[in-house]
PDB file of C-alpha atoms in Angstrom:
ATOM      1  CA  MET A 266     101.893 110.142 183.745  1.00 57.00           C
ATOM      2  CA  THR A 267     105.332 110.482 182.217  1.00 65.00           C
ATOM      3  CA  ILE A 268     105.907 109.029 178.764  1.00 68.00           C
ATOM      4  CA  THR A 269     109.423 107.932 177.961  1.00 66.00           C
ATOM      5  CA  ILE A 270     110.475 107.340 174.362  1.00 63.00           C
ATOM      6  CA  LEU A 271     113.157 104.693 174.087  1.00 61.00           C
ATOM      7  CA  ALA A 272     115.539 104.459 171.163  1.00 54.00           C
ATOM      8  CA  PRO A 273     115.026 101.298 169.092  1.00 53.00           C
ATOM      9  CA  GLN A 274     117.563  98.567 169.583  1.00 54.00           C
ATOM     10  CA  PRO A 275     119.684  97.803 166.504  1.00 51.00           C
ATOM     11  CA  TYR A 276     119.251  94.411 164.933  1.00 49.00           C
ATOM     12  CA  ILE A 277     122.604  92.602 164.747  1.00 56.00           C
ATOM     13  CA  LEU A 278     122.969  90.107 161.919  1.00 50.00           C
ATOM     14  CA  PRO A 279     124.236  86.650 162.903  1.00 57.00           C
ATOM     15  CA  GLU A 280     127.890  86.120 162.045  1.00 58.00           C
ATOM     16  CA  ASP A 281     127.282  82.793 160.300  1.00 58.00           C
ATOM     17  CA  LEU A 282     124.459  84.093 158.074  1.00 54.00           C
ATOM     18  CA  PRO A 283     125.120  83.401 154.351  1.00 58.00           C
ATOM     19  CA  GLU A 284     125.594  86.380 152.033  1.00 56.00           C
ATOM     20  CA  ASP A 285     122.427  85.564 150.049  1.00 54.00           C
ATOM     21  CA  ASP A 286     120.346  85.642 153.218  1.00 54.00           C
ATOM     22  CA  ILE A 287     121.888  88.972 154.205  1.00 48.00           C
ATOM     23  CA  GLN A 288     120.837  90.489 150.875  1.00 51.00           C
ATOM     24  CA  ASP A 289     117.295  89.192 151.391  1.00 52.00           C
ATOM     25  CA  LEU A 290     117.149  91.079 154.687  1.00 51.00           C
ATOM     26  CA  LEU A 291     117.966  94.418 153.052  1.00 47.00           C
ATOM     27  CA  ASP A 292     115.362  96.724 151.503  1.00 47.00           C
ATOM     28  CA  THR A 293     115.802  99.063 148.549  1.00 44.00           C
ATOM     29  CA  GLU A 294     117.401 101.714 150.773  1.00 45.00           C
ATOM     30  CA  GLY A 295     119.947  99.320 152.263  1.00 45.00           C
ATOM     31  CA  ASP A 296     118.369  99.287 155.728  1.00 46.00           C
ATOM     32  CA  THR A 297     118.212  96.102 157.790  1.00 39.00           C
ATOM     33  CA  GLU A 298     114.819  94.530 158.311  1.00 47.00           C
ATOM     34  CA  MET A 299     113.575  93.979 161.851  1.00 40.00           C
ATOM     35  CA  PRO A 300     112.797  90.349 162.771  1.00 39.00           C
ATOM     36  CA  ASP A 301     109.001  90.756 162.891  1.00 46.00           C
ATOM     37  CA  SER A 302     106.102  90.296 160.503  1.00 45.00           C
ATOM     38  CA  MET A 303     107.942  92.568 158.032  1.00 47.00           C
ATOM     39  CA  SER A 304     110.771  90.052 157.578  1.00 48.00           C
ATOM     40  CA  ARG A 305     108.935  88.352 154.700  1.00 50.00           C
ATOM     41  CA  PHE A 306     110.062  90.697 151.944  1.00 52.00           C
ATOM     42  CA  ASN A 307     110.652  89.134 148.500  1.00 57.00           C
ATOM     43  CA  LYS A 308     108.239  86.367 149.443  1.00 74.00           C
ATOM     44  CA  ILE A 309     105.141  85.580 147.431  1.00 82.00           C
ATOM     45  CA  VAL A 310     101.947  86.745 149.140  1.00 88.00           C
ATOM     46  CA  THR A 311      98.357  85.926 148.248  1.00 89.00           C
ATOM     47  CA  PRO A 312      95.216  88.105 148.446  1.00 91.00           C
ATOM     48  CA  GLY A 313      94.088  88.561 152.048  1.00 90.00           C
ATOM     49  CA  GLU A 314      97.456  87.611 153.537  1.00 90.00           C
ATOM     50  CA  LEU A 315      98.747  89.859 156.333  1.00 90.00           C
ATOM     51  CA  ILE A 316     101.757  91.940 155.327  1.00 89.00           C
ATOM     52  CA  THR A 317     102.316  93.943 158.523  1.00 88.00           C
ATOM     53  CA  ASP A 318     100.461  95.163 161.594  1.00 87.00           C
ATOM     54  CA  ASP A 319     102.853  98.088 162.173  1.00 85.00           C
ATOM     55  CA  PRO A 320     100.899 101.380 161.742  1.00 84.00           C
ATOM     56  CA  GLN A 321     104.011 103.379 160.818  1.00 86.00           C
ATOM     57  CA  PHE A 322     104.077 101.964 157.284  1.00 87.00           C
ATOM     58  CA  MET A 323     102.161 103.555 154.399  1.00 87.00           C
ATOM     59  CA  LYS A 324     100.144 101.236 152.194  1.00 87.00           C
ATOM     60  CA  GLY A 325     100.666 101.449 148.438  1.00 88.00           C
ATOM     61  CA  HIS A 326      99.479  99.640 145.334  1.00 85.00           C
ATOM     62  CA  GLY A 327      98.552  96.002 145.750  1.00 88.00           C
ATOM     63  CA  THR A 328      97.503  96.413 149.394  1.00 92.00           C
ATOM     64  CA  TYR A 329      94.440  97.297 151.441  1.00 90.00           C
ATOM     65  CA  THR A 330      94.069  98.270 155.107  1.00 87.00           C
ATOM     66  CA  GLY A 331      92.031  97.033 158.005  1.00 82.00           C
ATOM     67  CA  ILE A 332      92.392  98.142 161.661  1.00 78.00           C
ATOM     68  CA  ASP A 333      96.025  99.308 161.413  1.00 79.00           C
ATOM     69  CA  LYS A 334      96.966  96.269 159.364  1.00 87.00           C
ATOM     70  CA  ALA A 335      98.052  95.930 155.748  1.00 89.00           C
ATOM     71  CA  PHE A 336      96.874  93.015 153.633  1.00 91.00           C
ATOM     72  CA  ALA A 337      97.808  91.945 150.115  1.00 91.00           C
ATOM     73  CA  SER A 338      95.152  92.450 147.448  1.00 91.00           C
ATOM     74  CA  VAL A 339      97.034  90.669 144.637  1.00 89.00           C
ATOM     75  CA  VAL A 340      99.396  87.740 144.218  1.00 89.00           C
ATOM     76  CA  GLY A 341     102.928  89.107 144.123  1.00 87.00           C
ATOM     77  CA  THR A 342     106.089  90.080 145.961  1.00 86.00           C
ATOM     78  CA  ILE A 343     106.352  92.701 148.706  1.00 88.00           C
ATOM     79  CA  THR A 344     108.441  95.782 147.927  1.00 85.00           C
ATOM     80  CA  ARG A 345     109.423  98.372 150.538  1.00 84.00           C
ATOM     81  CA  THR A 346     110.698 101.868 149.759  1.00 85.00           C
ATOM     82  CA  ASN A 347     111.382 103.694 153.034  1.00 86.00           C
ATOM     83  CA  LYS A 348     107.983 103.534 154.773  1.00 86.00           C
ATOM     84  CA  LEU A 349     105.952 102.693 151.669  1.00 89.00           C
ATOM     85  CA  ILE A 350     104.845  99.102 151.155  1.00 89.00           C
ATOM     86  CA  THR A 351     103.595  97.834 147.804  1.00 89.00           C
ATOM     87  CA  VAL A 352     102.904  94.434 146.315  1.00 89.00           C
ATOM     88  CA  LYS A 353     104.181  93.926 142.772  1.00 83.00           C
ATOM     89  CA  PRO A 354     101.836  91.521 140.955  1.00 84.00           C
ATOM     90  CA  VAL A 355     103.313  88.362 139.507  1.00 78.00           C
ATOM     91  CA  LYS A 356     101.082  88.803 136.457  1.00 78.00           C
ATOM     92  CA  SER A 357      99.243  91.971 135.499  1.00 80.00           C
ATOM     93  CA  ARG A 358      97.939  93.905 132.536  1.00 86.00           C
ATOM     94  CA  TYR A 359     100.215  96.013 130.397  1.00 90.00           C
ATOM     95  CA  THR A 360     100.964  99.483 131.782  1.00 87.00           C
ATOM     96  CA  PRO A 361     101.662 101.914 128.904  1.00 91.00           C
ATOM     97  CA  GLU A 362     104.676 104.202 128.941  1.00 90.00           C
ATOM     98  CA  ILE A 363     105.328 107.124 126.608  1.00 92.00           C
ATOM     99  CA  GLY A 364     107.400 105.991 123.639  1.00 93.00           C
ATOM    100  CA  ASP A 365     106.284 102.356 123.747  1.00 94.00           C
ATOM    101  CA  LEU A 366     105.688 100.638 120.425  1.00 96.00           C
ATOM    102  CA  VAL A 367     102.400  98.754 120.680  1.00 96.00           C
ATOM    103  CA  VAL A 368     100.277  96.534 118.475  1.00 97.00           C
ATOM    104  CA  GLY A 369      96.547  97.086 118.923  1.00 96.00           C
ATOM    105  CA  ARG A 370      93.122  96.265 117.538  1.00 97.00           C
ATOM    106  CA  ILE A 371      90.446  98.861 116.748  1.00 96.00           C
ATOM    107  CA  SER A 372      87.539  98.312 119.150  1.00 96.00           C
ATOM    108  CA  GLU A 373      85.384 101.364 118.409  1.00 95.00           C
ATOM    109  CA  VAL A 374      85.120 104.229 115.929  1.00 95.00           C
ATOM    110  CA  SER A 375      84.028 107.466 117.628  1.00 92.00           C
ATOM    111  CA  GLN A 376      83.901 111.137 116.728  1.00 90.00           C
ATOM    112  CA  LYS A 377      87.353 112.189 115.505  1.00 90.00           C
ATOM    113  CA  ARG A 378      88.971 109.254 117.304  1.00 93.00           C
ATOM    114  CA  TRP A 379      89.337 105.494 117.461  1.00 95.00           C
ATOM    115  CA  LYS A 380      89.459 103.347 120.567  1.00 96.00           C
ATOM    116  CA  VAL A 381      92.218 100.765 120.388  1.00 97.00           C
ATOM    117  CA  ASP A 382      92.618  97.639 122.501  1.00 96.00           C
ATOM    118  CA  VAL A 383      96.274  97.462 123.548  1.00 95.00           C
ATOM    119  CA  GLY A 384      95.864  95.026 126.439  1.00 94.00           C
ATOM    120  CA  ALA A 385      95.888  97.758 129.097  1.00 93.00           C
ATOM    121  CA  ARG A 386      93.256  98.493 131.740  1.00 90.00           C
ATOM    122  CA  GLN A 387      91.711 101.068 129.392  1.00 93.00           C
ATOM    123  CA  ASP A 388      91.546 101.319 125.622  1.00 95.00           C
ATOM    124  CA  ALA A 389      94.057 103.658 124.022  1.00 96.00           C
ATOM    125  CA  ILE A 390      92.857 106.658 122.001  1.00 96.00           C
ATOM    126  CA  LEU A 391      93.961 107.237 118.412  1.00 95.00           C
ATOM    127  CA  GLN A 392      92.853 110.700 117.343  1.00 93.00           C
ATOM    128  CA  LEU A 393      92.122 111.570 113.725  1.00 91.00           C
ATOM    129  CA  SER A 394      94.784 114.271 113.922  1.00 88.00           C
ATOM    130  CA  ALA A 395      97.386 111.656 114.931  1.00 90.00           C
ATOM    131  CA  ILE A 396      97.430 109.695 111.656  1.00 90.00           C
ATOM    132  CA  ASN A 397      98.875 110.250 108.195  1.00 85.00           C
ATOM    133  CA  LEU A 398      96.430 110.892 105.372  1.00 79.00           C
ATOM    134  CA  PRO A 399      96.619 108.691 102.248  1.00 75.00           C
ATOM    135  CA  GLY A 400      99.164 110.041  99.806  1.00 65.00           C
ATOM    136  CA  GLY A 401     101.199 111.686 102.558  1.00 62.00           C
ATOM    137  CA  ILE A 402      99.194 114.915 102.364  1.00 66.00           C
ATOM    138  CA  LEU A 403     100.046 117.334 105.174  1.00 63.00           C
ATOM    139  CA  ARG A 404      96.997 119.435 106.102  1.00 68.00           C
ATOM    140  CA  ARG A 405      94.446 119.914 108.843  1.00 74.00           C
ATOM    141  CA  LYS A 406      91.852 117.160 109.106  1.00 77.00           C
ATOM    142  CA  SER A 407      88.431 118.249 107.828  1.00 79.00           C
ATOM    143  CA  GLU A 408      84.847 117.011 108.141  1.00 83.00           C
ATOM    144  CA  SER A 409      85.259 114.961 104.967  1.00 83.00           C
ATOM    145  CA  ASP A 410      88.144 113.118 106.629  1.00 82.00           C
ATOM    146  CA  GLU A 411      85.930 112.432 109.624  1.00 86.00           C
ATOM    147  CA  LEU A 412      83.292 110.893 107.341  1.00 88.00           C
ATOM    148  CA  GLN A 413      85.934 108.561 105.880  1.00 87.00           C
ATOM    149  CA  MET A 414      87.347 107.356 109.197  1.00 90.00           C
ATOM    150  CA  ARG A 415      86.266 103.760 108.559  1.00 91.00           C
ATOM    151  CA  ASN A 416      88.196 103.837 105.292  1.00 89.00           C
ATOM    152  CA  PHE A 417      91.322 104.392 107.359  1.00 90.00           C
ATOM    153  CA  PHE A 418      90.647 102.076 110.315  1.00 93.00           C
ATOM    154  CA  ALA A 419      87.521  99.996 110.954  1.00 93.00           C
ATOM    155  CA  GLU A 420      86.520  97.810 113.889  1.00 94.00           C
ATOM    156  CA  GLY A 421      88.759  94.759 114.103  1.00 94.00           C
ATOM    157  CA  ASP A 422      91.674  96.233 112.155  1.00 94.00           C
ATOM    158  CA  LEU A 423      95.139  95.635 113.564  1.00 96.00           C
ATOM    159  CA  LEU A 424      97.674  98.435 113.705  1.00 95.00           C
ATOM    160  CA  VAL A 425     101.088  99.295 115.075  1.00 95.00           C
ATOM    161  CA  ALA A 426     101.518 102.647 116.808  1.00 96.00           C
ATOM    162  CA  GLU A 427     103.503 104.534 119.434  1.00 96.00           C
ATOM    163  CA  VAL A 428     102.291 105.720 122.828  1.00 96.00           C
ATOM    164  CA  GLN A 429     102.253 109.512 122.740  1.00 94.00           C
ATOM    165  CA  ALA A 430     100.761 110.945 125.952  1.00 93.00           C
ATOM    166  CA  TYR A 431      98.559 110.355 128.997  1.00 91.00           C
ATOM    167  CA  PHE A 432      95.044 111.672 129.582  1.00 90.00           C
ATOM    168  CA  HIS A 433      93.740 112.829 132.972  1.00 88.00           C
ATOM    169  CA  ASP A 434      91.708 109.616 133.393  1.00 86.00           C
ATOM    170  CA  GLY A 435      94.763 107.384 133.031  1.00 84.00           C
ATOM    171  CA  SER A 436      94.190 106.336 129.423  1.00 90.00           C
ATOM    172  CA  VAL A 437      96.812 107.028 126.761  1.00 94.00           C
ATOM    173  CA  SER A 438      96.862 108.467 123.275  1.00 96.00           C
ATOM    174  CA  ILE A 439      98.773 106.813 120.454  1.00 96.00           C
ATOM    175  CA  HIS A 440      99.842 108.004 117.011  1.00 95.00           C
ATOM    176  CA  THR A 441     100.754 106.517 113.629  1.00 92.00           C
ATOM    177  CA  ARG A 442     102.503 109.551 112.121  1.00 88.00           C
ATOM    178  CA  SER A 443     105.333 107.517 110.642  1.00 85.00           C
ATOM    179  CA  LEU A 444     105.751 105.224 107.640  1.00 82.00           C
ATOM    180  CA  LYS A 445     106.714 102.357 109.946  1.00 87.00           C
ATOM    181  CA  TYR A 446     103.360 102.624 111.758  1.00 91.00           C
ATOM    182  CA  GLY A 447      99.851 101.993 110.467  1.00 90.00           C
ATOM    183  CA  LYS A 448      97.503  99.151 109.539  1.00 93.00           C
ATOM    184  CA  LEU A 449      98.831  95.588 109.647  1.00 94.00           C
ATOM    185  CA  ARG A 450      98.147  92.914 107.030  1.00 92.00           C
ATOM    186  CA  ASN A 451      99.788  89.937 105.297  1.00 92.00           C
ATOM    187  CA  GLY A 452     100.491  88.206 108.586  1.00 94.00           C
ATOM    188  CA  TYR A 453      99.501  86.429 111.777  1.00 95.00           C
ATOM    189  CA  PHE A 454      98.615  87.913 115.174  1.00 97.00           C
ATOM    190  CA  LEU A 455      99.460  86.308 118.511  1.00 95.00           C
ATOM    191  CA  GLN A 456      99.509  87.385 122.142  1.00 95.00           C
ATOM    192  CA  VAL A 457     102.082  86.641 124.845  1.00 94.00           C
ATOM    193  CA  PRO A 458     102.417  87.955 128.417  1.00 92.00           C
ATOM    194  CA  PRO A 459     103.986  91.442 128.164  1.00 91.00           C
ATOM    195  CA  ILE A 460     106.456  90.610 130.923  1.00 86.00           C
ATOM    196  CA  TYR A 461     108.399  88.454 128.426  1.00 90.00           C
ATOM    197  CA  ILE A 462     108.866  91.274 125.896  1.00 92.00           C
ATOM    198  CA  VAL A 463     112.275  92.873 126.423  1.00 88.00           C
ATOM    199  CA  ARG A 464     112.328  96.636 125.795  1.00 88.00           C
ATOM    200  CA  SER A 465     114.879  97.680 123.176  1.00 90.00           C
ATOM    201  CA  LYS A 466     115.607 100.512 120.754  1.00 90.00           C
ATOM    202  CA  SER A 467     113.721  98.738 117.981  1.00 91.00           C
ATOM    203  CA  HIS A 468     110.821  96.297 118.124  1.00 94.00           C
ATOM    204  CA  ILE A 469     110.458  95.682 114.376  1.00 94.00           C
ATOM    205  CA  TYR A 470     112.775  92.929 113.143  1.00 94.00           C
ATOM    206  CA  ASN A 471     113.564  91.418 109.751  1.00 93.00           C
ATOM    207  CA  MET A 472     113.743  87.648 110.236  1.00 92.00           C
ATOM    208  CA  PRO A 473     115.083  84.881 107.979  1.00 90.00           C
ATOM    209  CA  GLY A 474     112.761  83.574 105.297  1.00 88.00           C
ATOM    210  CA  GLY A 475     111.332  86.929 104.212  1.00 91.00           C
ATOM    211  CA  VAL A 476     109.406  87.512 107.439  1.00 94.00           C
ATOM    212  CA  ASP A 477     109.061  90.604 109.634  1.00 95.00           C
ATOM    213  CA  VAL A 478     108.227  90.452 113.343  1.00 96.00           C
ATOM    214  CA  ILE A 479     106.697  93.306 115.325  1.00 96.00           C
ATOM    215  CA  LEU A 480     107.078  92.794 119.075  1.00 96.00           C
ATOM    216  CA  GLY A 481     104.654  95.120 120.806  1.00 96.00           C
ATOM    217  CA  VAL A 482     105.732  96.088 124.307  1.00 95.00           C
ATOM    218  CA  ASN A 483     102.140  95.300 125.318  1.00 94.00           C
ATOM    219  CA  GLY A 484     102.594  91.609 124.488  1.00 94.00           C
ATOM    220  CA  TYR A 485     100.770  91.770 121.147  1.00 97.00           C
ATOM    221  CA  VAL A 486     102.955  90.316 118.387  1.00 97.00           C
ATOM    222  CA  TYR A 487     102.490  90.398 114.628  1.00 97.00           C
ATOM    223  CA  VAL A 488     104.401  88.115 112.251  1.00 96.00           C
ATOM    224  CA  MET A 489     104.031  89.064 108.604  1.00 95.00           C
ATOM    225  CA  LYS A 490     105.496  88.925 105.136  1.00 93.00           C
ATOM    226  CA  HIS A 491     108.480  91.239 104.728  1.00 88.00           C
ATOM    227  CA  LEU A 492     107.299  94.684 103.671  1.00 78.00           C
ATOM    228  CA  ALA A 493     109.596  96.370 101.170  1.00 70.00           C
ATOM    229  CA  LEU A 494     109.085  99.993 100.203  1.00 56.00           C
ATOM    230  CA  PRO A 495     108.569 100.547  96.470  1.00 52.00           C
ATOM    231  CA  THR A 496     111.742 101.401  94.592  1.00 50.00           C
ATOM    232  CA  GLY A 497     112.441 102.555  91.073  1.00 48.00           C
ATOM    233  CA  THR A 498     114.802 104.597  88.946  1.00 43.00           C
ATOM    234  CA  GLY A 499     113.865 108.225  88.567  1.00 46.00           C
ATOM    235  CA  ILE A 500     111.189 108.154  91.285  1.00 46.00           C
ATOM    236  CA  SER A 501     111.423 110.944  93.830  1.00 46.00           C
ATOM    237  CA  VAL A 502     111.508 110.343  97.566  1.00 44.00           C
ATOM    238  CA  THR A 503     108.213 112.228  97.895  1.00 51.00           C
ATOM    239  CA  ARG A 504     106.556 109.879  95.402  1.00 51.00           C
ATOM    240  CA  LEU A 505     107.864 106.835  97.272  1.00 46.00           C
ATOM    241  CA  GLU A 506     106.452 108.208 100.532  1.00 53.00           C
ATOM    242  CA  GLU A 507     103.072 108.795  98.880  1.00 54.00           C
ATOM    243  CA  GLU A 508     102.908 105.205  97.577  1.00 55.00           C
ATOM    244  CA  ALA A 509     103.919 103.814 100.960  1.00 52.00           C
ATOM    245  CA  SER A 510     101.360 105.994 102.755  1.00 56.00           C
ATOM    246  CA  GLU A 511      98.562 104.850 100.437  1.00 59.00           C
ATOM    247  CA  ALA A 512      99.462 101.194 101.060  1.00 66.00           C
ATOM    248  CA  ILE A 513      99.195 101.700 104.828  1.00 73.00           C
ATOM    249  CA  TYR A 514      95.377 101.760 104.708  1.00 82.00           C
ATOM    250  CA  SER A 515      94.890  98.937 102.209  1.00 81.00           C
ATOM    251  CA  ASN A 516      92.615  96.079 103.317  1.00 84.00           C
ATOM    252  CA  VAL A 517      93.777  93.666 100.613  1.00 85.00           C
ATOM    253  CA  ASN A 518      96.295  91.005 101.556  1.00 87.00           C
ATOM    254  CA  GLU A 519      98.977  90.262  99.001  1.00 88.00           C
ATOM    255  CA  ASP A 520      99.593  86.828  97.537  1.00 90.00           C
ATOM    256  CA  ILE A 521     101.962  85.118  99.960  1.00 91.00           C
ATOM    257  CA  PRO A 522     104.077  82.194  98.666  1.00 92.00           C
ATOM    258  CA  GLU A 523     103.686  78.885 100.453  1.00 93.00           C
ATOM    259  CA  ILE A 524     107.265  78.944 101.733  1.00 94.00           C
ATOM    260  CA  THR A 525     106.689  82.388 103.278  1.00 94.00           C
ATOM    261  CA  ARG A 526     103.459  81.246 104.937  1.00 94.00           C
ATOM    262  CA  SER A 527     105.362  78.280 106.349  1.00 95.00           C
ATOM    263  CA  ASN A 528     108.069  80.573 107.727  1.00 94.00           C
ATOM    264  CA  ILE A 529     105.436  82.841 109.295  1.00 95.00           C
ATOM    265  CA  ALA A 530     103.873  79.848 111.049  1.00 95.00           C
ATOM    266  CA  ARG A 531     107.291  78.561 112.140  1.00 95.00           C
ATOM    267  CA  ILE A 532     108.400  81.856 113.674  1.00 96.00           C
ATOM    268  CA  ALA A 533     105.013  82.388 115.342  1.00 95.00           C
ATOM    269  CA  ASN A 534     105.197  78.947 116.958  1.00 95.00           C
ATOM    270  CA  CYS A 535     108.779  79.626 118.069  1.00 95.00           C
ATOM    271  CA  ILE A 536     107.605  82.797 119.831  1.00 96.00           C
ATOM    272  CA  LYS A 537     104.805  80.835 121.506  1.00 95.00           C
ATOM    273  CA  ALA A 538     107.342  78.228 122.643  1.00 94.00           C
ATOM    274  CA  LEU A 539     109.604  80.884 124.188  1.00 94.00           C
ATOM    275  CA  ALA A 540     106.677  82.450 126.035  1.00 93.00           C
ATOM    276  CA  LYS A 541     105.445  79.073 127.258  1.00 92.00           C
ATOM    277  CA  MET A 542     108.874  78.303 128.712  1.00 92.00           C
ATOM    278  CA  GLN A 543     109.022  81.799 130.282  1.00 88.00           C
ATOM    279  CA  ILE A 544     112.054  82.848 128.240  1.00 92.00           C
ATOM    280  CA  PRO A 545     112.515  86.577 127.419  1.00 91.00           C
ATOM    281  CA  ILE A 546     111.599  87.246 123.793  1.00 94.00           C
ATOM    282  CA  THR A 547     114.251  89.145 121.833  1.00 93.00           C
ATOM    283  CA  GLU A 548     115.407  89.213 118.219  1.00 93.00           C
ATOM    284  CA  THR A 549     118.378  86.983 119.037  1.00 93.00           C
ATOM    285  CA  MET A 550     116.238  84.485 120.923  1.00 94.00           C
ATOM    286  CA  ILE A 551     113.671  84.264 118.118  1.00 95.00           C
ATOM    287  CA  ILE A 552     116.389  83.609 115.525  1.00 94.00           C
ATOM    288  CA  SER A 553     117.937  80.950 117.779  1.00 94.00           C
ATOM    289  CA  ALA A 554     114.571  79.232 118.188  1.00 94.00           C
ATOM    290  CA  TYR A 555     113.953  79.470 114.433  1.00 94.00           C
ATOM    291  CA  GLU A 556     117.309  77.828 113.687  1.00 92.00           C
ATOM    292  CA  ALA A 557     116.622  75.102 116.240  1.00 92.00           C
ATOM    293  CA  SER A 558     113.211  74.443 114.665  1.00 92.00           C
ATOM    294  CA  MET A 559     114.711  73.903 111.200  1.00 91.00           C
ATOM    295  CA  GLU A 560     115.434  70.323 112.246  1.00 90.00           C
ATOM    296  CA  LEU A 561     111.683  69.718 111.920  1.00 88.00           C
ATOM    297  CA  GLU A 562     110.426  69.480 108.360  1.00 86.00           C
ATOM    298  CA  ASP A 563     106.761  69.655 109.366  1.00 88.00           C
ATOM    299  CA  VAL A 564     105.881  73.030 110.892  1.00 89.00           C
ATOM    300  CA  GLY A 565     102.814  71.436 112.476  1.00 88.00           C
ATOM    301  CA  ASP A 566     105.053  69.531 114.893  1.00 90.00           C
ATOM    302  CA  LEU A 567     105.810  72.824 116.667  1.00 91.00           C
ATOM    303  CA  VAL A 568     102.380  72.832 118.294  1.00 91.00           C
ATOM    304  CA  PHE A 569     103.201  69.851 120.510  1.00 92.00           C
ATOM    305  CA  PRO A 570     104.245  70.817 124.080  1.00 91.00           C
ATOM    306  CA  GLU A 571     107.248  68.482 124.209  1.00 94.00           C
ATOM    307  CA  VAL A 572     108.568  69.889 120.929  1.00 93.00           C
ATOM    308  CA  GLN A 573     108.069  73.483 122.102  1.00 92.00           C
ATOM    309  CA  GLU A 574     109.976  72.722 125.291  1.00 93.00           C
ATOM    310  CA  ARG A 575     112.866  71.211 123.337  1.00 93.00           C
ATOM    311  CA  ILE A 576     113.024  74.086 120.847  1.00 93.00           C
ATOM    312  CA  ALA A 577     112.970  76.725 123.607  1.00 92.00           C
ATOM    313  CA  THR A 578     115.666  74.893 125.575  1.00 91.00           C
ATOM    314  CA  GLU A 579     117.926  74.604 122.529  1.00 91.00           C
ATOM    315  CA  ALA A 580     117.403  78.282 121.714  1.00 89.00           C
ATOM    316  CA  LYS A 581     118.390  79.237 125.246  1.00 85.00           C
ATOM    317  CA  PHE A 582     121.750  77.487 124.889  1.00 84.00           C
ATOM    318  CA  ARG A 583     122.368  78.627 121.299  1.00 74.00           C
ATOM    319  CA  ARG A 584     122.456  82.347 122.050  1.00 64.00           C
TER     320      ARG A 584
END
């Protein structure tokens, strides 16, 4: 029996097809989609929904196979790269990348390391060797340092750190070897979907009203009283670094004036309003929402859904 291989017939686009529809028919490589079950790219699929029954395609993340068929395993949009099909989830956990600034909470103290909840699929690892010692002392960590680990970070403590590297099991290591990283206090913690956090060169912002905002790429946000490094005439830079390093591990909150506490609550509610309205959260957008909220004398009014919607809408048009 002779087998003849026929060349595939090209798919000719209709002449009257709108430009937007033409773009929808193109994949990431610029190839034209065939008018079959694969013509549903950029459409939302649900778990168990058939993506394609063509065996030539490779199945990637967000899919599972069954008798030469590919099905979606998550809710998301279909993405095709050459012969690889993946489904990008509409909503998923944070995926760490090296260099990300993250806010986390200590979940466990282990031998020479802490486990930190950063909202990812696995806890991040903060090793004892990846922190600064009180006083800014530069030396190898000893057994006495290991015995004092809970004096540095205990279960439940919040911290800001940077993603440093990946481990073989997919988890990541973080570090706090900088004066801008360390334990967090004098503020309020909130969580937003990480998809709304816009990556930028800096994620630590000085806001109006004596308030600092730390936007973790992982969706963890900390709003706190402005932290000013100690200054003084005749004090060396080394001494200033030592005082700042010692303050990093303090568990005592400072006295916060009522006006500052009000500003912290106002900015935190503005961030919640932006996230609720699915608006990207940036420094400019937060300031715009803060200015729009100044029309309200009572900060408590910002918890009402209709007020949050109005504030977020005004901020969107103010920028």
